[in-house]
């Protein structure tokens, strides 16, 4: 298999994986619909940079070494699961506040909105959500080890990094743009509470599942 075929296969597999519902997808949907295009685009940039780092660590073998160390990988799972569960808790808390329509909750929601309108905050949340997701680490280790041969040229590996980062940025940016058009915003406004609730459940379930796996793995070692 020549390098062009390898890169094409890598791009297709990665793009299909990006479109599947998960924490990255949910984060863009939730924040682009709630805070608008700028926040959604910076979250997309953060997510794509997280993917770039995962790809680089996988190509250099660092992620593989982490995956082969049960205690270290379990600790990474613990951190990632806790962060995703925290995002889920925050989304569900916001949803419950909107249901109650209390003045205090509305004020807190406005403060959170202003905070997430900050570019650095949006970028950091996107980056952290991807890089702390242990499932992403496993995915890229599997992807790189199965599709990218050890003898691939430096130019080919560099091309792989650019492709994975570029496709990720393009897809998440498109998603953020599409969800923040004026027409879409009008349709989504009345559904915002359901979007928050659904994303909150998704984050919480995935986070709780990862936490269970990490605590079980750590308990088995000690």
Short mmCIF file of C-alpha atoms in Angstrom, two decimals:
data_model
loop_
_atom_site.label_atom_id
_atom_site.label_comp_id
_atom_site.label_asym_id
_atom_site.label_seq_id
_atom_site.Cartn_x
_atom_site.Cartn_y
_atom_site.Cartn_z
CA UNK A 1 0.00 0.00 0.00
CA UNK A 2 1.56 3.32 -1.07
CA UNK A 3 1.57 6.41 1.12
CA UNK A 4 -1.17 8.18 -0.83
CA UNK A 5 -3.51 5.24 -0.31
CA UNK A 6 -2.59 5.12 3.38
CA UNK A 7 -3.33 8.83 3.85
CA UNK A 8 -6.62 8.57 1.95
CA UNK A 9 -7.73 5.61 4.09
CA UNK A 10 -6.66 7.45 7.24
CA UNK A 11 -8.69 10.50 6.22
CA UNK A 12 -11.84 8.49 5.48
CA UNK A 13 -11.69 6.47 8.71
CA UNK A 14 -11.06 9.58 10.79
CA UNK A 15 -13.87 11.55 9.16
CA UNK A 16 -16.37 8.74 9.78
CA UNK A 17 -15.25 8.60 13.43
CA UNK A 18 -15.67 12.38 13.78
CA UNK A 19 -19.30 12.23 12.66
CA UNK A 20 -20.26 9.65 15.28
CA UNK A 21 -21.91 11.14 18.41
CA UNK A 22 -19.47 11.56 21.27
CA UNK A 23 -18.13 14.17 23.74
CA UNK A 24 -16.47 16.29 21.01
CA UNK A 25 -19.59 16.37 18.85
CA UNK A 26 -21.83 17.11 21.85
CA UNK A 27 -19.55 19.93 23.07
CA UNK A 28 -19.77 21.77 19.74
CA UNK A 29 -23.53 21.29 19.49
CA UNK A 30 -24.17 22.44 23.04
CA UNK A 31 -21.98 25.55 22.96
CA UNK A 32 -22.57 26.70 19.38
CA UNK A 33 -26.33 26.63 19.96
CA UNK A 34 -26.09 28.33 23.36
CA UNK A 35 -23.28 30.89 22.94
CA UNK A 36 -23.04 31.44 19.20
CA UNK A 37 -20.59 31.08 16.34
CA UNK A 38 -17.43 32.57 17.85
CA UNK A 39 -17.53 30.27 20.88
CA UNK A 40 -18.31 27.28 18.67
CA UNK A 41 -15.38 28.04 16.35
CA UNK A 42 -12.89 28.40 19.21
CA UNK A 43 -14.13 25.15 20.71
CA UNK A 44 -13.63 23.56 17.28
CA UNK A 45 -10.06 24.90 17.24
CA UNK A 46 -9.42 23.51 20.71
CA UNK A 47 -10.80 20.10 19.79
CA UNK A 48 -8.73 19.92 16.60
CA UNK A 49 -5.56 20.89 18.50
CA UNK A 50 -6.31 18.12 20.99
CA UNK A 51 -6.64 15.69 18.10
CA UNK A 52 -3.36 16.96 16.65
CA UNK A 53 -1.60 16.28 19.96
CA UNK A 54 -3.17 12.81 20.25
CA UNK A 55 -2.02 12.06 16.71
CA UNK A 56 1.51 13.27 17.39
CA UNK A 57 1.77 11.27 20.62
CA UNK A 58 0.49 8.17 18.83
CA UNK A 59 2.94 8.54 15.94
CA UNK A 60 5.88 8.95 18.32
CA UNK A 61 4.81 5.96 20.43
CA UNK A 62 4.14 7.94 23.62
CA UNK A 63 0.43 7.08 23.68
CA UNK A 64 1.22 3.40 23.11
CA UNK A 65 3.56 3.40 26.12
CA UNK A 66 0.88 5.06 28.26
CA UNK A 67 -1.69 2.52 27.12
CA UNK A 68 0.68 -0.32 28.08
CA UNK A 69 1.04 0.99 31.66
CA UNK A 70 -2.15 -0.09 33.50
CA UNK A 71 -1.77 2.26 36.46
CA UNK A 72 -0.88 5.32 34.37
CA UNK A 73 -3.68 4.63 31.90
CA UNK A 74 -6.19 4.11 34.73
CA UNK A 75 -5.17 7.46 36.24
CA UNK A 76 -5.65 9.10 32.85
CA UNK A 77 -9.08 7.49 32.65
CA UNK A 78 -9.86 8.79 36.13
CA UNK A 79 -8.93 12.35 35.14
CA UNK A 80 -10.77 12.18 31.83
CA UNK A 81 -13.89 10.57 33.28
CA UNK A 82 -14.00 13.15 36.08
CA UNK A 83 -13.77 16.02 33.59
CA UNK A 84 -16.50 14.64 31.33
CA UNK A 85 -18.72 13.98 34.34
CA UNK A 86 -18.08 17.56 35.48
CA UNK A 87 -19.23 18.86 32.08
CA UNK A 88 -22.34 16.68 32.29
CA UNK A 89 -23.13 17.87 35.80
CA UNK A 90 -22.77 21.49 34.70
CA UNK A 91 -25.09 21.00 31.72
CA UNK A 92 -27.72 19.20 33.79
CA UNK A 93 -27.50 21.84 36.53
CA UNK A 94 -28.04 24.56 33.92
CA UNK A 95 -31.01 22.66 32.51
CA UNK A 96 -32.57 22.28 35.94
CA UNK A 97 -32.04 26.00 36.63
CA UNK A 98 -33.88 26.89 33.43
CA UNK A 99 -36.74 24.59 34.39
CA UNK A 100 -37.07 26.27 37.78
CA UNK A 101 -36.77 29.78 36.28
CA UNK A 102 -35.26 31.16 39.50
CA UNK A 103 -33.67 34.60 39.40
CA UNK A 104 -30.46 33.33 40.97
CA UNK A 105 -30.09 30.59 38.40
CA UNK A 106 -30.69 32.97 35.54
CA UNK A 107 -28.00 35.29 36.88
CA UNK A 108 -25.55 32.38 37.26
CA UNK A 109 -26.36 31.24 33.74
CA UNK A 110 -25.60 34.72 32.38
CA UNK A 111 -22.26 34.78 34.19
CA UNK A 112 -21.35 31.38 32.78
CA UNK A 113 -22.36 32.58 29.33
CA UNK A 114 -20.04 35.58 29.59
CA UNK A 115 -17.25 33.32 30.78
CA UNK A 116 -17.62 30.93 27.86
CA UNK A 117 -17.74 33.85 25.42
CA UNK A 118 -14.06 34.31 26.25
CA UNK A 119 -11.98 32.90 23.39
CA UNK A 120 -9.36 31.35 25.65
CA UNK A 121 -12.02 29.69 27.80
CA UNK A 122 -13.75 28.20 24.75
CA UNK A 123 -10.46 26.95 23.27
CA UNK A 124 -9.37 25.45 26.60
CA UNK A 125 -12.65 23.61 27.07
CA UNK A 126 -12.42 22.11 23.59
CA UNK A 127 -8.78 21.11 24.02
CA UNK A 128 -9.31 19.60 27.48
CA UNK A 129 -12.41 17.65 26.44
CA UNK A 130 -10.50 15.92 23.66
CA UNK A 131 -7.08 15.42 25.23
CA UNK A 132 -8.51 14.09 28.52
CA UNK A 133 -10.78 11.60 26.78
CA UNK A 134 -9.05 8.20 27.21
CA UNK A 135 -11.21 6.75 24.43
CA UNK A 136 -9.54 9.19 22.03
CA UNK A 137 -6.12 7.94 23.13
CA UNK A 138 -7.11 4.33 22.46
CA UNK A 139 -8.66 5.27 19.10
CA UNK A 140 -5.54 7.05 17.82
CA UNK A 141 -3.19 4.33 19.07
CA UNK A 142 -5.30 1.78 17.16
CA UNK A 143 -5.62 4.01 14.09
CA UNK A 144 -1.93 4.81 13.81
CA UNK A 145 -0.68 1.31 14.60
CA UNK A 146 -2.99 -0.32 12.06
CA UNK A 147 -2.73 2.19 9.19
CA UNK A 148 0.61 3.99 9.51
CA UNK A 149 3.60 1.68 9.00
CA UNK A 150 6.75 2.25 11.07
CA UNK A 151 8.76 2.74 7.88
CA UNK A 152 6.57 5.54 6.54
CA UNK A 153 8.55 8.59 5.42
CA UNK A 154 8.77 11.71 7.58
CA UNK A 155 6.85 13.63 4.92
CA UNK A 156 4.11 10.99 4.97
CA UNK A 157 3.80 11.14 8.76
CA UNK A 158 3.74 14.93 8.60
CA UNK A 159 1.00 14.70 5.98
CA UNK A 160 -0.98 12.39 8.26
CA UNK A 161 -0.82 14.92 11.09
CA UNK A 162 -1.93 17.76 8.83
CA UNK A 163 -4.80 15.70 7.39
CA UNK A 164 -6.10 14.61 10.80
CA UNK A 165 -5.90 18.14 12.17
CA UNK A 166 -7.33 19.77 9.05
CA UNK A 167 -10.31 17.41 8.73
CA UNK A 168 -11.09 17.81 12.42
CA UNK A 169 -10.95 21.61 12.28
CA UNK A 170 -13.02 21.73 9.08
CA UNK A 171 -15.73 19.38 10.39
CA UNK A 172 -16.16 20.95 13.82
CA UNK A 173 -15.99 24.48 12.36
CA UNK A 174 -18.67 23.59 9.82
CA UNK A 175 -20.80 22.14 12.60
CA UNK A 176 -20.37 25.30 14.69
CA UNK A 177 -21.15 27.53 11.70
CA UNK A 178 -24.23 25.53 10.64
CA UNK A 179 -25.68 25.53 14.16
CA UNK A 180 -25.17 29.27 14.64
CA UNK A 181 -26.84 30.66 11.51
CA UNK A 182 -29.72 33.03 12.24
CA UNK A 183 -32.26 30.62 10.77
CA UNK A 184 -30.95 27.70 12.81
CA UNK A 185 -30.75 29.80 15.97
CA UNK A 186 -34.43 30.69 15.66
CA UNK A 187 -35.32 27.00 15.38
CA UNK A 188 -33.04 25.90 18.20
CA UNK A 189 -33.91 28.63 20.72
CA UNK A 190 -37.04 26.82 21.85
CA UNK A 191 -35.12 23.53 22.00
CA UNK A 192 -32.08 24.85 23.89
CA UNK A 193 -33.16 23.30 27.18
CA UNK A 194 -33.47 19.88 25.53
CA UNK A 195 -30.07 20.24 23.83
CA UNK A 196 -28.47 21.09 27.18
CA UNK A 197 -30.23 18.20 28.89
CA UNK A 198 -29.32 15.67 26.22
CA UNK A 199 -25.67 16.78 26.15
CA UNK A 200 -25.58 16.70 29.94
CA UNK A 201 -26.83 13.13 30.00
CA UNK A 202 -24.33 12.12 27.30
CA UNK A 203 -21.37 13.66 29.15
CA UNK A 204 -22.49 12.20 32.47
CA UNK A 205 -23.03 8.68 31.15
CA UNK A 206 -19.71 8.59 29.27
CA UNK A 207 -17.87 10.14 32.23
CA UNK A 208 -19.45 7.75 34.73
CA UNK A 209 -18.60 4.78 32.50
CA UNK A 210 -14.95 5.85 32.24
CA UNK A 211 -14.79 6.47 36.00
CA UNK A 212 -16.15 2.99 36.66
CA UNK A 213 -13.57 1.43 34.35
CA UNK A 214 -10.68 3.37 35.91
CA UNK A 215 -11.66 2.67 39.54
CA UNK A 216 -12.17 -1.02 38.74
CA UNK A 217 -8.78 -1.18 37.04
CA UNK A 218 -7.04 0.58 39.94
CA UNK A 219 -8.77 -1.62 42.52
CA UNK A 220 -7.63 -4.74 40.68
CA UNK A 221 -4.00 -3.58 40.86
CA UNK A 222 -3.94 -2.91 44.60
#
